[in-house]
CSV table of N, CA, C and O in Angstrom, one decimal:
chain,number,residue,atom,x,y,z
A,258,UNK,N,0.8,-1.2,0.0
A,258,UNK,CA,0.0,0.0,0.0
A,258,UNK,C,0.9,1.2,0.0
A,258,UNK,O,1.9,1.3,0.7
A,259,UNK,N,0.5,2.2,-0.8
A,259,UNK,CA,1.3,3.5,-0.9
A,259,UNK,C,0.5,4.6,-0.3
A,259,UNK,O,-0.7,4.7,-0.5
A,260,UNK,N,1.1,5.4,0.5
A,260,UNK,CA,0.4,6.6,1.1
A,260,UNK,C,0.4,7.7,0.0
A,260,UNK,O,1.4,8.1,-0.5
A,261,UNK,N,-0.9,8.1,-0.3
A,261,UNK,CA,-1.1,9.1,-1.3
A,261,UNK,C,-1.2,10.5,-0.6
A,261,UNK,O,-0.7,11.5,-1.1
A,262,UNK,N,-1.9,10.5,0.6
A,262,UNK,CA,-2.1,11.8,1.2
A,262,UNK,C,-2.3,11.6,2.7
A,262,UNK,O,-3.0,10.6,3.1
A,263,UNK,N,-1.8,12.5,3.5
A,263,UNK,CA,-2.1,12.5,4.9
A,263,UNK,C,-2.8,13.8,5.1
A,263,UNK,O,-2.3,14.9,4.8
A,264,UNK,N,-4.1,13.8,5.6
A,264,UNK,CA,-4.9,15.0,5.7
A,264,UNK,C,-5.2,15.3,7.2
A,264,UNK,O,-5.5,14.4,8.0
A,265,UNK,N,-5.1,16.6,7.5
A,265,UNK,CA,-5.3,17.1,8.9
A,265,UNK,C,-6.4,18.2,8.9
A,265,UNK,O,-6.6,18.9,7.9
A,266,UNK,N,-7.1,18.3,10.0
A,266,UNK,CA,-8.1,19.3,10.1
A,266,UNK,C,-8.0,20.0,11.5
A,266,UNK,O,-7.7,19.4,12.5
A,267,UNK,N,-8.3,21.3,11.4
A,267,UNK,CA,-8.4,22.1,12.7
A,267,UNK,C,-9.8,22.4,13.0
A,267,UNK,O,-10.7,22.5,12.1
A,268,UNK,N,-10.1,22.6,14.2
A,268,UNK,CA,-11.5,22.9,14.6
A,268,UNK,C,-11.9,24.2,14.1
A,268,UNK,O,-11.1,25.2,14.2
A,269,UNK,N,-13.1,24.3,13.5
A,269,UNK,CA,-13.6,25.6,13.0
A,269,UNK,C,-15.1,25.6,13.1
A,269,UNK,O,-15.7,24.5,13.2
A,270,UNK,N,-15.7,26.8,13.2
A,270,UNK,CA,-17.1,26.9,13.3
A,270,UNK,C,-17.7,27.0,11.9
A,270,UNK,O,-17.2,27.7,11.0
A,271,UNK,N,-18.8,26.3,11.7
A,271,UNK,CA,-19.5,26.4,10.4
A,271,UNK,C,-21.0,26.3,10.7
A,271,UNK,O,-21.4,26.2,11.9
A,272,UNK,N,-21.8,26.3,9.7
A,272,UNK,CA,-23.3,26.1,9.9
A,272,UNK,C,-23.8,25.2,8.9
A,272,UNK,O,-23.3,25.0,7.8
A,273,UNK,N,-24.9,24.6,9.2
A,273,UNK,CA,-25.6,23.7,8.3
A,273,UNK,C,-27.1,23.8,8.7
A,273,UNK,O,-27.5,23.6,9.8
A,274,UNK,N,-27.9,24.1,7.7
A,274,UNK,CA,-29.4,24.2,7.9
A,274,UNK,C,-29.6,25.3,9.0
A,274,UNK,O,-30.5,25.1,9.8
A,275,UNK,N,-28.9,26.3,9.0
A,275,UNK,CA,-29.1,27.4,9.9
A,275,UNK,C,-28.6,27.2,11.3
A,275,UNK,O,-28.7,28.1,12.2
A,276,UNK,N,-27.9,26.1,11.6
A,276,UNK,CA,-27.4,25.8,12.9
A,276,UNK,C,-25.9,25.9,12.9
A,276,UNK,O,-25.2,25.2,12.1
A,277,UNK,N,-25.3,26.7,13.8
A,277,UNK,CA,-23.9,26.8,13.9
A,277,UNK,C,-23.3,25.7,14.8
A,277,UNK,O,-24.0,25.3,15.8
A,278,UNK,N,-22.2,25.2,14.4
A,278,UNK,CA,-21.5,24.1,15.2
A,278,UNK,C,-20.0,24.1,14.9
A,278,UNK,O,-19.6,24.7,13.9
A,279,UNK,N,-19.2,23.5,15.7
A,279,UNK,CA,-17.8,23.3,15.5
A,279,UNK,C,-17.5,22.0,14.9
A,279,UNK,O,-18.1,21.0,15.4
A,280,UNK,N,-16.6,21.9,14.0
A,280,UNK,CA,-16.2,20.7,13.4
A,280,UNK,C,-14.7,20.7,12.9
A,280,UNK,O,-14.2,21.8,12.7
A,281,UNK,N,-14.1,19.6,12.8
A,281,UNK,CA,-12.8,19.4,12.2
A,281,UNK,C,-12.9,18.5,11.0
A,281,UNK,O,-11.9,17.9,10.6
A,282,UNK,N,-14.1,18.4,10.5
A,282,UNK,CA,-14.3,17.5,9.3
A,282,UNK,C,-13.5,17.9,8.1
A,282,UNK,O,-13.1,17.0,7.3
A,283,UNK,N,-13.3,19.2,7.9
A,283,UNK,CA,-12.7,19.6,6.7
A,283,UNK,C,-11.2,19.4,6.8
A,283,UNK,O,-10.5,20.2,7.4
A,284,UNK,N,-10.7,18.4,6.2
A,284,UNK,CA,-9.3,18.0,6.2
A,284,UNK,C,-8.6,18.5,5.0
A,284,UNK,O,-9.1,18.5,3.9
A,285,UNK,N,-7.3,18.9,5.2
A,285,UNK,CA,-6.5,19.3,4.1
A,285,UNK,C,-5.2,18.5,4.1
A,285,UNK,O,-4.7,18.1,5.1
A,286,UNK,N,-4.6,18.3,2.9
A,286,UNK,CA,-3.3,17.5,2.9
A,286,UNK,C,-2.2,18.2,3.7
A,286,UNK,O,-2.1,19.4,3.6
A,287,UNK,N,-1.5,17.4,4.4
A,287,UNK,CA,-0.3,18.0,5.2
A,287,UNK,C,0.8,18.4,4.2
A,287,UNK,O,0.9,17.8,3.1
A,288,UNK,N,1.6,19.4,4.5
A,288,UNK,CA,2.6,19.9,3.6
A,288,UNK,C,3.9,19.1,3.8
A,288,UNK,O,4.9,19.4,3.0
A,289,UNK,N,4.0,18.3,4.8
A,289,UNK,CA,5.3,17.5,5.0
A,289,UNK,C,5.0,16.3,5.9
A,289,UNK,O,3.9,15.9,6.1
A,290,UNK,N,6.1,15.8,6.5
A,290,UNK,CA,5.9,14.6,7.4
A,290,UNK,C,5.0,14.9,8.6
A,290,UNK,O,5.0,16.1,9.0
A,291,UNK,N,4.3,13.9,9.0
A,291,UNK,CA,3.4,14.1,10.2
A,291,UNK,C,3.7,13.1,11.2
A,291,UNK,O,3.8,11.9,10.9
A,292,UNK,N,3.9,13.5,12.4
A,292,UNK,CA,4.1,12.6,13.6
A,292,UNK,C,2.9,11.8,14.0
A,292,UNK,O,1.8,12.5,14.1
A,293,UNK,N,2.9,10.5,14.1
A,293,UNK,CA,1.8,9.7,14.6
A,293,UNK,C,2.0,9.6,16.1
A,293,UNK,O,3.0,9.1,16.5
A,294,UNK,N,1.0,10.1,16.8
A,294,UNK,CA,1.1,10.1,18.3
A,294,UNK,C,0.0,9.1,18.8
A,294,UNK,O,-0.8,8.6,18.1
A,295,UNK,N,0.1,8.9,20.1
A,295,UNK,CA,-0.9,7.9,20.7
A,295,UNK,C,-2.3,8.2,20.5
A,295,UNK,O,-3.1,7.3,20.2
A,296,UNK,N,-2.7,9.5,20.5
A,296,UNK,CA,-4.1,9.8,20.3
A,296,UNK,C,-4.4,10.4,18.9
A,296,UNK,O,-5.5,11.0,18.8
A,297,UNK,N,-3.5,10.3,18.0
A,297,UNK,CA,-3.8,10.8,16.7
A,297,UNK,C,-2.6,11.4,16.0
A,297,UNK,O,-1.5,11.1,16.4
A,298,UNK,N,-2.9,12.1,14.9
A,298,UNK,CA,-1.8,12.7,14.1
A,298,UNK,C,-1.5,14.1,14.6
A,298,UNK,O,-2.4,14.8,14.9
A,299,UNK,N,-0.2,14.4,14.7
A,299,UNK,CA,0.1,15.8,15.1
A,299,UNK,C,-0.5,16.8,14.2
A,299,UNK,O,-0.4,16.7,13.0
A,300,UNK,N,-1.1,17.8,14.8
A,300,UNK,CA,-1.8,18.8,14.0
A,300,UNK,C,-3.2,18.6,13.6
A,300,UNK,O,-3.9,19.4,13.0
A,301,UNK,N,-3.7,17.4,13.9
A,301,UNK,CA,-5.1,17.1,13.5
A,301,UNK,C,-6.0,17.2,14.8
A,301,UNK,O,-5.5,16.9,15.9
A,302,UNK,N,-7.2,17.7,14.7
A,302,UNK,CA,-8.0,18.0,15.8
A,302,UNK,C,-9.4,17.3,15.6
A,302,UNK,O,-9.8,17.0,14.5
A,303,UNK,N,-10.1,17.0,16.7
A,303,UNK,CA,-11.5,16.5,16.6
A,303,UNK,C,-12.3,17.4,17.5
A,303,UNK,O,-12.0,17.7,18.6
A,304,UNK,N,-13.4,17.9,16.9
A,304,UNK,CA,-14.3,18.8,17.7
A,304,UNK,C,-15.2,18.1,18.6
A,304,UNK,O,-15.7,18.7,19.6
A,305,UNK,N,-15.4,16.8,18.4
A,305,UNK,CA,-16.4,16.0,19.2
A,305,UNK,C,-15.6,14.9,19.8
A,305,UNK,O,-15.5,13.8,19.2
A,306,UNK,N,-14.9,15.1,20.9
A,306,UNK,CA,-14.0,14.0,21.5
A,306,UNK,C,-14.8,12.9,22.1
A,306,UNK,O,-14.2,11.8,22.4
A,307,UNK,N,-16.1,13.1,22.3
A,307,UNK,CA,-16.9,12.0,22.8
A,307,UNK,C,-17.1,10.9,21.8
A,307,UNK,O,-17.0,9.7,22.1
A,308,UNK,N,-17.3,11.3,20.6
A,308,UNK,CA,-17.6,10.3,19.5
A,308,UNK,C,-16.5,10.1,18.5
A,308,UNK,O,-16.6,9.2,17.6
A,309,UNK,N,-15.4,10.9,18.6
A,309,UNK,CA,-14.3,10.8,17.6
A,309,UNK,C,-13.0,10.9,18.3
A,309,UNK,O,-12.9,11.6,19.3
A,310,UNK,N,-12.0,10.2,17.8
A,310,UNK,CA,-10.7,10.3,18.3
A,310,UNK,C,-10.4,9.3,19.3
A,310,UNK,O,-11.2,8.3,19.5
A,311,UNK,N,-9.3,9.4,20.0
A,311,UNK,CA,-8.8,8.4,21.0
A,311,UNK,C,-8.1,7.3,20.4
A,311,UNK,O,-7.9,7.2,19.2
A,312,UNK,N,-7.6,6.3,21.2
A,312,UNK,CA,-6.8,5.2,20.7
A,312,UNK,C,-7.5,4.4,19.5
A,312,UNK,O,-6.8,4.1,18.5
A,313,UNK,N,-8.7,4.1,19.6
A,313,UNK,CA,-9.3,3.2,18.5
A,313,UNK,C,-9.4,4.0,17.2
A,313,UNK,O,-9.4,3.3,16.2
A,314,UNK,N,-9.4,5.3,17.2
A,314,UNK,CA,-9.5,6.1,16.0
A,314,UNK,C,-8.4,7.1,15.8
A,314,UNK,O,-8.6,8.1,15.2
A,315,UNK,N,-7.2,6.7,16.3
A,315,UNK,CA,-6.1,7.7,16.2
A,315,UNK,C,-5.7,8.0,14.8
A,315,UNK,O,-5.2,9.1,14.5
A,316,UNK,N,-5.9,7.1,13.9
A,316,UNK,CA,-5.6,7.3,12.5
A,316,UNK,C,-6.4,6.4,11.7
A,316,UNK,O,-6.6,5.2,12.1
A,317,UNK,N,-6.9,6.8,10.5
A,317,UNK,CA,-7.7,6.0,9.6
A,317,UNK,C,-7.0,5.9,8.3
A,317,UNK,O,-6.5,6.9,7.8
A,318,UNK,N,-6.9,4.7,7.8
A,318,UNK,CA,-6.3,4.6,6.4
A,318,UNK,C,-7.3,3.8,5.6
A,318,UNK,O,-8.0,2.9,6.0
A,319,UNK,N,-7.5,4.3,4.4
A,319,UNK,CA,-8.5,3.8,3.5
A,319,UNK,C,-7.9,3.6,2.1
A,319,UNK,O,-7.2,4.5,1.6
A,320,UNK,N,-8.2,2.5,1.4
A,320,UNK,CA,-7.8,2.5,0.0
A,320,UNK,C,-8.6,3.6,-0.7
A,320,UNK,O,-9.7,3.9,-0.4
A,321,UNK,N,-8.0,4.2,-1.7
A,321,UNK,CA,-8.6,5.3,-2.4
A,321,UNK,C,-9.9,5.0,-3.0
A,321,UNK,O,-10.8,5.8,-3.0
A,322,UNK,N,-10.1,3.8,-3.5
A,322,UNK,CA,-11.4,3.4,-4.1
A,322,UNK,C,-12.5,3.4,-3.0
A,322,UNK,O,-13.6,3.7,-3.2
A,323,UNK,N,-12.1,3.0,-1.8
A,323,UNK,CA,-13.1,3.0,-0.6
A,323,UNK,C,-13.4,4.4,-0.2
A,323,UNK,O,-14.6,4.8,0.0
A,324,UNK,N,-12.4,5.3,-0.2
A,324,UNK,CA,-12.6,6.7,0.2
A,324,UNK,C,-13.6,7.4,-0.8
A,324,UNK,O,-14.5,8.1,-0.4
A,325,UNK,N,-13.4,7.1,-2.1
A,325,UNK,CA,-14.3,7.7,-3.1
A,325,UNK,C,-15.7,7.2,-2.9
A,325,UNK,O,-16.6,8.0,-3.0
A,326,UNK,N,-15.9,6.0,-2.6
A,326,UNK,CA,-17.3,5.5,-2.3
A,326,UNK,C,-17.9,6.1,-1.1
A,326,UNK,O,-19.1,6.5,-1.1
A,327,UNK,N,-17.1,6.3,0.0
A,327,UNK,CA,-17.6,6.9,1.2
A,327,UNK,C,-18.0,8.3,0.9
A,327,UNK,O,-19.1,8.8,1.4
A,328,UNK,N,-17.1,9.1,0.2
A,328,UNK,CA,-17.4,10.5,-0.1
A,328,UNK,C,-18.7,10.6,-0.9
A,328,UNK,O,-19.5,11.5,-0.7
A,329,UNK,N,-18.9,9.7,-1.9
A,329,UNK,CA,-20.0,9.8,-2.8
A,329,UNK,C,-21.3,9.5,-2.0
A,329,UNK,O,-22.3,10.1,-2.1
A,330,UNK,N,-21.2,8.5,-1.1
A,330,UNK,CA,-22.4,8.2,-0.2
A,330,UNK,C,-22.8,9.3,0.7
A,330,UNK,O,-24.0,9.6,0.8
A,331,UNK,N,-21.8,9.9,1.3
A,331,UNK,CA,-22.1,11.1,2.1
A,331,UNK,C,-22.7,12.2,1.4
A,331,UNK,O,-23.6,12.9,1.8
A,332,UNK,N,-22.1,12.5,0.2
A,332,UNK,CA,-22.7,13.6,-0.7
A,332,UNK,C,-24.1,13.3,-1.0
A,332,UNK,O,-24.9,14.2,-1.0
A,333,UNK,N,-24.5,12.1,-1.4
A,333,UNK,CA,-25.9,11.7,-1.7
A,333,UNK,C,-26.8,11.9,-0.5
A,333,UNK,O,-27.8,12.5,-0.6
A,334,UNK,N,-26.3,11.4,0.7
A,334,UNK,CA,-27.1,11.5,1.9
A,334,UNK,C,-27.4,12.9,2.3
A,334,UNK,O,-28.4,13.2,2.8
A,335,UNK,N,-26.4,13.8,2.2
A,335,UNK,CA,-26.5,15.1,2.7
A,335,UNK,C,-26.7,16.2,1.6
A,335,UNK,O,-26.6,17.4,1.8
A,336,UNK,N,-26.9,15.7,0.4
A,336,UNK,CA,-27.1,16.6,-0.8
A,336,UNK,C,-26.0,17.7,-0.9
A,336,UNK,O,-26.3,18.9,-1.0
A,337,UNK,N,-24.8,17.3,-0.9
A,337,UNK,CA,-23.6,18.2,-1.0
A,337,UNK,C,-22.8,17.8,-2.2
A,337,UNK,O,-22.8,16.6,-2.6
A,338,UNK,N,-22.0,18.7,-2.7
A,338,UNK,CA,-21.1,18.4,-3.8
A,338,UNK,C,-19.7,17.9,-3.2
A,338,UNK,O,-19.3,18.4,-2.2
A,339,UNK,N,-19.1,17.0,-3.9
A,339,UNK,CA,-17.8,16.6,-3.5
A,339,UNK,C,-16.8,16.9,-4.6
A,339,UNK,O,-17.1,16.5,-5.8
A,340,UNK,N,-15.7,17.6,-4.3
A,340,UNK,CA,-14.7,17.9,-5.4
A,340,UNK,C,-13.7,16.9,-5.5
A,340,UNK,O,-13.4,16.1,-4.6
């Protein structure tokens, strides 16, 4: 397996259907090497630590074909565009 991209997100406030909330869902490719730590990737954040993050979810790796399917399913479910 070849690593194509390591993506990190910072907590930011956004809104959906008129409701404001904080999320770190919007991930961007890292510009260089990333340290893998016990609770996740250095520089990556989770806005909802009750349901996301921690040892079981410290890092997720997906084959690119699986990622494309997940993104397409989310886009259909939430009526959003995926670039």
